[in-house]
XYZ file of C-alpha atoms in Angstrom:
527
model
C -3.233 19.844 40.348
C -6.761 20.397 39.078
C -7.221 19.552 35.373
C -3.517 18.780 34.888
C -4.342 15.810 32.649
C -6.372 18.071 30.396
C -3.449 20.484 30.104
C -1.062 17.652 29.203
C -3.579 16.205 26.756
C -4.845 19.283 24.937
C -2.070 21.890 25.131
C -0.213 20.669 21.982
C -3.519 20.504 20.127
C -4.282 24.139 21.024
C -0.811 25.204 19.863
C -1.338 23.360 16.576
C -4.564 25.316 16.049
C -2.717 28.573 16.694
C -0.145 27.580 14.043
C -2.882 27.669 11.404
C -2.877 31.478 11.575
C 0.892 31.883 11.081
C 2.234 32.385 7.517
C 3.977 29.313 6.117
C 7.085 31.312 5.179
C 8.030 31.765 8.854
C 9.203 28.177 9.162
C 11.500 28.814 12.155
C 8.629 29.804 14.407
C 6.900 26.465 13.871
C 9.765 24.439 15.291
C 10.043 26.846 18.224
C 6.335 26.562 18.964
C 6.549 22.794 18.611
C 9.436 22.670 21.071
C 7.577 24.948 23.484
C 4.385 22.851 23.290
C 5.985 19.490 24.002
C 8.367 21.114 26.498
C 5.402 22.344 28.550
C 3.790 18.932 28.128
C 6.925 17.242 29.500
C 7.215 19.583 32.498
C 3.563 19.018 33.367
C 4.102 15.249 33.225
C 7.008 15.584 35.676
C 4.719 17.583 37.961
C 2.161 14.791 37.609
C 4.761 12.188 38.580
C 5.958 14.168 41.607
C 2.397 14.476 42.958
C 1.402 10.861 42.255
C 0.591 8.797 45.370
C 2.671 5.627 45.049
C 1.154 4.077 48.193
C -2.460 4.032 46.951
C -3.676 0.438 47.218
C -6.992 0.158 45.341
C -9.792 -2.264 46.151
C -11.543 -1.682 42.823
C -10.714 -0.029 39.531
C -12.979 2.848 40.515
C -10.511 3.705 43.270
C -7.316 2.988 41.298
C -7.033 6.241 39.370
C -5.693 9.621 40.463
C -6.119 13.140 39.002
C -9.539 12.023 37.734
C -11.471 14.428 35.492
C -14.996 13.437 34.538
C -17.804 15.325 32.847
C -20.603 14.654 30.371
C -19.398 15.273 26.827
C -21.833 13.975 24.219
C -25.454 13.009 24.804
C -27.386 11.770 21.801
C -31.087 11.037 22.095
C -32.129 8.034 20.011
C -35.896 8.302 20.583
C -37.522 5.066 21.676
C -34.160 3.266 21.511
C -32.730 5.360 24.318
C -29.694 7.646 24.338
C -25.947 7.423 23.885
C -23.854 9.037 26.613
C -20.144 9.717 26.122
C -18.023 11.197 28.871
C -14.831 13.240 28.946
C -13.199 10.904 31.467
C -9.465 11.043 32.259
C -7.312 9.477 34.968
C -3.856 8.079 35.672
C -2.751 5.012 37.614
C 0.505 3.116 38.070
C 0.211 1.610 34.595
C -0.505 4.768 32.617
C 1.702 7.227 34.553
C 5.104 5.806 33.417
C 3.850 5.745 29.820
C 2.647 9.350 29.991
C 6.049 10.533 31.241
C 7.810 8.382 28.641
C 5.591 9.830 25.899
C 6.226 13.472 26.726
C 9.970 12.813 26.935
C 10.185 10.947 23.619
C 7.998 13.561 21.927
C 10.441 16.202 23.142
C 13.352 14.219 21.667
C 11.375 13.942 18.429
C 10.966 17.722 18.149
C 14.697 18.253 18.668
C 15.344 15.634 15.972
C 12.956 17.561 13.691
C 14.906 20.811 14.075
C 16.212 20.751 10.502
C 12.789 20.280 8.906
C 12.241 23.271 6.596
C 10.142 21.874 3.756
C 6.448 22.339 4.571
C 7.402 22.978 8.198
C 3.987 24.360 9.047
C 2.158 21.179 8.093
C 4.834 18.988 9.655
C 4.673 20.522 13.128
C 0.878 20.850 13.130
C 0.604 17.134 12.392
C 3.285 16.358 14.966
C 1.410 18.196 17.728
C -1.885 16.526 16.812
C -0.038 13.216 17.078
C 1.336 14.271 20.485
C -2.124 14.955 21.901
C -3.509 11.722 20.444
C -0.794 9.571 22.033
C -1.248 11.112 25.475
C -5.031 10.770 25.141
C -4.713 7.012 24.625
C -2.827 6.604 27.910
C -5.142 8.682 30.106
C -8.608 8.182 28.550
C -10.996 6.208 30.791
C -13.897 6.380 28.363
C -13.586 3.750 25.648
C -15.022 6.110 22.998
C -12.475 8.806 23.892
C -9.692 6.204 23.837
C -10.843 5.001 20.424
C -11.021 8.559 19.108
C -7.431 9.218 20.158
C -6.361 5.810 18.825
C -7.780 6.690 15.409
C -6.421 10.240 15.440
C -2.888 8.827 15.717
C -3.434 7.156 12.371
C -3.980 10.259 10.225
C -0.974 12.399 11.331
C 1.349 9.415 11.073
C 0.000 8.574 7.605
C 0.781 12.065 6.315
C 4.100 12.406 8.181
C 5.371 9.257 6.474
C 3.622 9.877 3.144
C 4.861 13.462 2.675
C 8.242 13.601 4.455
C 9.302 9.979 4.045
C 11.733 8.210 1.716
C 11.435 7.086 -1.891
C 8.799 4.405 -1.166
C 6.868 6.586 1.274
C 3.514 6.224 -0.494
C 3.632 2.433 -0.346
C 4.750 2.432 3.312
C 2.170 4.990 4.456
C -0.744 3.276 2.705
C 0.324 -0.114 4.097
C 0.527 1.404 7.590
C -2.922 3.005 7.153
C -4.619 -0.181 5.943
C -3.141 -2.437 8.616
C -3.974 -0.022 11.413
C -7.465 0.632 10.079
C -8.143 -3.099 9.960
C -7.057 -3.440 13.585
C -9.247 -0.513 14.569
C -12.315 -2.220 13.109
C -11.820 -5.249 15.357
C -11.545 -2.934 18.366
C -14.639 -0.979 17.273
C -16.785 -4.135 17.251
C -15.734 -4.952 20.821
C -16.318 -1.367 21.972
C -19.885 -1.421 20.705
C -20.535 -4.809 22.317
C -19.203 -3.594 25.657
C -21.281 -0.409 25.515
C -24.432 -2.465 25.064
C -23.466 -4.757 27.950
C -22.057 -2.452 30.680
C -24.044 -0.124 32.927
C -23.306 3.028 34.866
C -26.263 3.037 37.230
C -29.123 2.222 34.882
C -27.692 3.528 31.618
C -25.199 2.016 29.214
C -21.688 3.450 29.334
C -18.355 3.562 27.540
C -16.563 3.856 30.905
C -13.476 1.623 31.000
C -13.653 1.698 34.806
C -17.147 0.207 34.836
C -16.082 -2.340 32.249
C -13.046 -3.426 34.270
C -15.101 -3.563 37.480
C -17.611 -5.827 35.726
C -20.764 -3.732 35.966
C -22.606 -5.775 33.324
C -26.303 -5.781 32.593
C -27.577 -9.289 33.257
C -28.123 -11.407 30.171
C -26.287 -9.129 27.720
C -23.989 -10.562 25.109
C -20.706 -9.898 26.966
C -22.004 -10.588 30.481
C -19.615 -13.162 32.012
C -22.624 -15.098 33.305
C -24.306 -15.194 29.905
C -24.287 -18.422 27.922
C -24.760 -16.718 24.560
C -22.636 -18.076 21.725
C -21.580 -16.569 18.385
C -20.830 -19.183 15.705
C -20.483 -21.706 18.486
C -17.927 -19.681 20.453
C -18.232 -17.651 23.640
C -18.863 -13.977 22.866
C -16.286 -12.927 25.472
C -13.663 -15.234 23.967
C -14.279 -13.770 20.518
C -14.112 -10.229 21.929
C -10.769 -10.972 23.586
C -9.460 -12.495 20.355
C -10.597 -9.409 18.400
C -8.688 -7.192 20.829
C -5.591 -9.369 20.513
C -5.750 -8.914 16.729
C -6.542 -5.192 16.866
C -3.883 -4.220 19.360
C -1.508 -6.917 18.090
C -1.328 -5.108 14.743
C -0.237 -1.939 16.513
C 2.217 -3.801 18.786
C 3.088 -5.361 16.246
C 3.041 -9.133 16.728
C 3.857 -11.781 14.151
C 2.173 -12.437 11.711
C 0.532 -8.956 11.522
C 3.834 -7.092 11.726
C 4.790 -6.592 8.083
C 3.775 -2.906 7.958
C 6.401 -1.959 10.557
C 9.736 -2.482 8.711
C 8.468 -0.597 5.644
C 7.068 2.247 7.756
C 10.311 2.599 9.710
C 12.596 2.493 6.691
C 10.621 5.138 4.786
C 9.718 7.400 7.750
C 11.989 10.353 8.525
C 14.144 9.782 11.606
C 12.000 11.854 14.062
C 8.879 9.954 13.070
C 10.663 6.606 13.443
C 11.611 7.759 16.940
C 7.957 8.386 17.848
C 6.685 5.324 16.023
C 9.053 2.916 17.790
C 9.099 4.673 21.124
C 5.370 5.362 21.553
C 2.945 4.025 18.950
C 3.998 0.436 19.571
C 3.448 1.040 23.291
C -0.123 2.140 22.631
C -0.762 -1.346 21.239
C 0.818 -2.967 24.295
C -1.077 -0.631 26.644
C -4.354 -1.481 24.913
C -3.729 -5.165 25.501
C -2.905 -4.636 29.147
C -5.587 -2.069 30.001
C -8.484 -3.208 27.812
C -8.014 -6.848 26.754
C -6.619 -8.087 30.083
C -8.385 -5.480 32.228
C -11.900 -6.139 30.893
C -11.600 -9.842 30.012
C -9.349 -11.333 32.739
C -11.392 -14.551 32.788
C -10.728 -15.121 29.086
C -7.081 -14.068 29.431
C -6.555 -17.018 31.764
C -7.777 -19.437 29.085
C -5.808 -17.734 26.284
C -2.484 -17.461 28.159
C -0.841 -20.240 26.127
C -1.946 -18.727 22.821
C -0.661 -15.255 23.757
C 2.661 -16.717 24.916
C 3.135 -18.620 21.649
C 2.483 -15.447 19.625
C 4.998 -13.646 21.851
C 7.704 -16.280 21.401
C 7.051 -16.417 17.654
C 7.527 -12.639 17.492
C 10.755 -12.841 19.520
C 12.324 -15.544 17.370
C 11.000 -14.503 13.933
C 11.813 -10.823 14.524
C 15.272 -11.704 15.784
C 16.128 -13.980 12.869
C 14.968 -11.345 10.391
C 17.055 -8.693 12.152
C 20.067 -11.000 11.862
C 19.565 -11.233 8.077
C 19.260 -7.484 7.392
C 21.851 -5.381 5.564
C 20.094 -2.038 6.105
C 20.842 -0.667 9.607
C 17.411 0.911 10.025
C 15.560 -2.201 8.884
C 17.618 -4.258 11.323
C 16.525 -1.979 14.172
C 12.899 -2.225 12.968
C 12.924 -6.014 13.128
C 14.602 -5.874 16.530
C 11.547 -3.912 17.731
C 9.258 -6.726 16.553
C 11.402 -9.168 18.500
C 11.618 -7.137 21.696
C 7.890 -6.344 21.814
C 7.296 -10.088 21.886
C 8.599 -10.056 25.453
C 5.632 -7.875 26.419
C 3.266 -10.614 25.265
C 5.174 -13.312 27.161
C 5.067 -11.253 30.351
C 1.316 -10.684 30.024
C 0.700 -14.355 29.268
C 2.457 -15.376 32.498
C -0.388 -13.839 34.566
C 2.066 -13.163 37.384
C 2.916 -9.914 39.165
C 6.577 -10.085 38.136
C 5.601 -10.867 34.533
C 3.133 -7.962 34.334
C 5.640 -5.593 35.938
C 8.287 -6.866 33.539
C 6.035 -6.195 30.549
C 5.345 -2.630 31.693
C 9.013 -2.040 32.521
C 10.013 -3.452 29.135
C 7.599 -1.068 27.403
C 9.290 1.895 29.066
C 12.794 0.509 28.517
C 12.156 -0.218 24.846
C 10.553 3.222 24.593
C 13.979 4.680 25.459
C 16.279 2.239 23.643
C 14.489 2.000 20.290
C 14.288 5.798 19.701
C 18.004 5.995 20.438
C 18.726 3.212 17.939
C 16.791 5.012 15.223
C 18.638 8.229 16.036
C 21.891 6.258 15.686
C 20.772 5.027 12.254
C 19.711 8.549 11.320
C 23.127 10.009 12.164
C 24.942 7.884 9.607
C 22.211 8.424 6.993
C 22.334 12.208 7.428
C 26.082 12.186 6.681
C 26.209 9.710 3.834
C 22.704 9.175 2.467
C 23.262 5.456 3.007
C 22.488 2.825 5.681
C 23.848 -0.364 4.096
C 26.091 -1.972 6.686
C 28.557 -3.450 4.185
C 29.437 0.077 3.016
C 31.063 0.986 6.333
C 33.875 -0.313 8.501
C 36.079 1.072 11.273
C 33.791 4.013 12.071
C 35.084 4.016 15.656
C 38.343 5.614 14.495
C 36.541 8.543 12.856
C 33.488 8.903 15.095
C 34.429 7.847 18.668
C 31.525 9.640 20.407
C 29.039 8.175 17.943
C 30.529 4.727 18.535
C 30.245 5.157 22.315
C 26.517 5.903 22.205
C 25.963 3.188 19.651
C 27.611 0.687 22.015
C 25.550 1.851 24.998
C 22.238 1.381 23.219
C 23.224 -1.806 21.383
C 24.285 -3.377 24.685
C 21.076 -2.120 26.315
C 19.129 -3.737 23.489
C 20.841 -7.105 23.919
C 20.174 -7.088 27.665
C 23.521 -6.269 29.292
C 23.216 -6.177 33.119
C 23.283 -2.654 34.476
C 21.185 -1.294 31.608
C 17.396 -1.117 31.422
C 16.940 -3.807 28.768
C 18.274 -6.447 31.152
C 15.766 -5.658 33.928
C 12.679 -5.884 31.740
C 13.731 -9.114 30.052
C 14.782 -10.678 33.362
C 11.415 -9.932 34.980
C 9.526 -11.284 31.972
C 11.581 -14.500 32.038
C 11.056 -14.858 35.787
C 7.314 -14.514 35.174
C 7.388 -17.053 32.350
C 9.381 -19.667 34.262
C 7.327 -19.090 37.429
C 3.929 -19.233 35.780
C 1.680 -22.231 36.337
C -0.070 -21.412 33.059
C 2.925 -21.653 30.720
C 5.206 -24.457 29.630
C 8.862 -24.143 30.609
C 9.600 -24.132 26.885
C 8.113 -20.651 26.584
C 10.836 -19.311 28.896
C 13.540 -21.344 27.150
C 12.579 -20.100 23.675
C 12.344 -16.505 24.909
C 15.861 -16.876 26.336
C 17.083 -18.079 22.947
C 15.637 -14.867 21.545
C 17.958 -12.869 23.794
C 20.920 -14.807 22.392
C 19.766 -13.972 18.866
C 19.546 -10.273 19.750
C 23.114 -10.426 21.037
C 24.160 -11.959 17.721
C 22.723 -9.275 15.442
C 23.790 -6.363 17.635
C 27.364 -7.641 18.115
C 27.708 -8.551 14.457
C 26.642 -5.046 13.481
C 29.242 -3.560 15.826
C 31.949 -5.791 14.386
C 31.055 -5.018 10.761
C 30.542 -1.270 10.968
C 32.654 0.073 13.799
C 35.775 -2.064 14.264
C 38.622 -2.904 11.930
C 40.275 -0.642 9.369
C 38.367 2.526 8.452
C 36.512 2.087 5.184
C 33.620 3.797 3.400
C 32.650 2.458 -0.011
C 33.417 4.862 -2.868
C 29.815 4.872 -4.058
C 28.704 6.335 -0.708
C 28.622 10.108 -0.393
C 31.288 11.042 2.190
C 31.907 14.788 2.324
C 33.073 14.677 5.922
C 32.500 11.858 8.424
C 32.183 14.179 11.408
C 31.338 13.014 14.897
C 28.144 13.902 16.759
C 26.917 17.476 16.696
C 25.767 19.260 19.841
C 22.125 18.725 18.854
C 22.677 14.990 18.432
C 24.412 14.786 21.799
C 21.513 16.704 23.347
C 19.181 13.930 22.214
C 21.348 10.891 23.008
C 22.778 11.884 26.413
C 19.402 12.049 28.268
C 18.353 8.753 26.702
C 21.598 7.114 27.804
C 21.263 8.480 31.346
C 17.726 7.109 31.709
C 18.703 3.711 30.279
C 21.495 3.528 32.849
C 19.324 4.840 35.710
C 16.575 2.295 35.094
C 19.194 -0.420 34.750
C 20.840 0.184 38.124
C 17.780 1.480 40.011
C 14.593 -0.010 38.471
C 12.600 1.021 41.556
C 12.643 4.523 40.067
C 9.815 3.297 37.833
C 8.529 0.173 39.566
C 7.536 1.991 42.761
C 4.892 3.857 40.767
C 3.355 0.704 39.299
C 3.671 -1.936 42.008
C 0.374 -1.283 43.821
C -1.645 -1.166 40.602
C -0.022 -4.333 39.240
C -0.571 -6.214 42.496
C -4.250 -5.241 42.468
C -4.478 -6.287 38.811
C -3.053 -9.722 39.598
C -5.401 -10.145 42.567
C -8.310 -9.570 40.193
C -7.017 -12.309 37.870
C -6.071 -14.708 40.680
C -9.609 -14.559 42.088
C -10.871 -15.923 38.768
C -8.504 -18.879 38.643
C -9.642 -22.241 40.008
């Protein structure tokens, strides 16, 4: 198992470099190489999962990670100022492992969804594989600089994938996505620099996330928990935590910094919407959990009410907007804003069940939301239209399509027996059981579930039941049911949604020890 994380991380990037030397006219080979690259990536992640020690009970963050790879990468001498040391530092624990496996699986689904891409196929698949490596890098990087590098590298491929292969307003959507994400990155960059100047590895400053989470601070530095330094009258650590909430909250996205998401989803091609909803939003949530809560647990205790309010606002505002939409894809986009709010509520609870619920909900939403965008893509591919009022009674013409639509809609609204129910239940248990949150946080989050049921069930009633009808202005050459390729994408997603719904231990057993250690770290800080 030596260097397996490097293989998972860098293999798609190496394949993308090899693609540069292949003539653009041979467009079929690019999709085959793309499938091979993410296929190998997925199989390696399964091997990683099989060899992961679920029973490891860490006493410090230094002992929490498995498959660790660490070596000096960049050393810059700054003369009398000192030197900057950056390490190639990778590792996986019970928080990152489920997200790595989820990522490789969703990326594989995305390649299959991209099978019909012929226009500029070379550029498309090169960018897609760069994006694949960047996403995986975010989940396994234990050096803050390396994490930030991967975080930024996600921005460029996604910008071009939306801006070149997107819809009619693709330029507007891609630029808006770029500006929002860049703004969030700047907040994170400020905190990264402050932490580097405050945290030591031995006697030298370090970007190591492990040292930061274990609290190896140089005495008297600006982010030292024992320092009394203030910035504009506020604690430096409180401001750093707030900056991270803003930076990662944009990527999550949380209300009110969410407005880039609906436009990006609507204009992005279906495969890119699959990756955007399934994985990029999870990078924002992972950053909050790993970096904001992992490095600043003392501040997280004080900010729990604020984070919970932002989460509830996202749940309710996203849900009400989804209820008002007429475009199927935009409705699904706003549902993502709503459902990611549950991640914030779970984190704000500062309880083991709430943290586990947030992580489980990330994985569950990472399966459900790609399926919902595939569902929207199916109808758009056949008709060139997604307006819900243009369709009725589709169940009579497309029974298999209707079946999968029902499975994922019911998973999204939290039907027991499907994965969406488990994540939301655990988050609500954490919210109601938390001594840090008002009972109203749990009540309002529960209302959000009722709203999600309303917009999903109303969509089913409008589009799929009743007398068959397709508006004359909509292109309808042949309303055929699912193709074999579409079934190949939706069946595995449905199986996993059902498996996690009836047997959540399939994922939770990998994360329990890490989450329990995490909560012990936070509990020790509470009075």
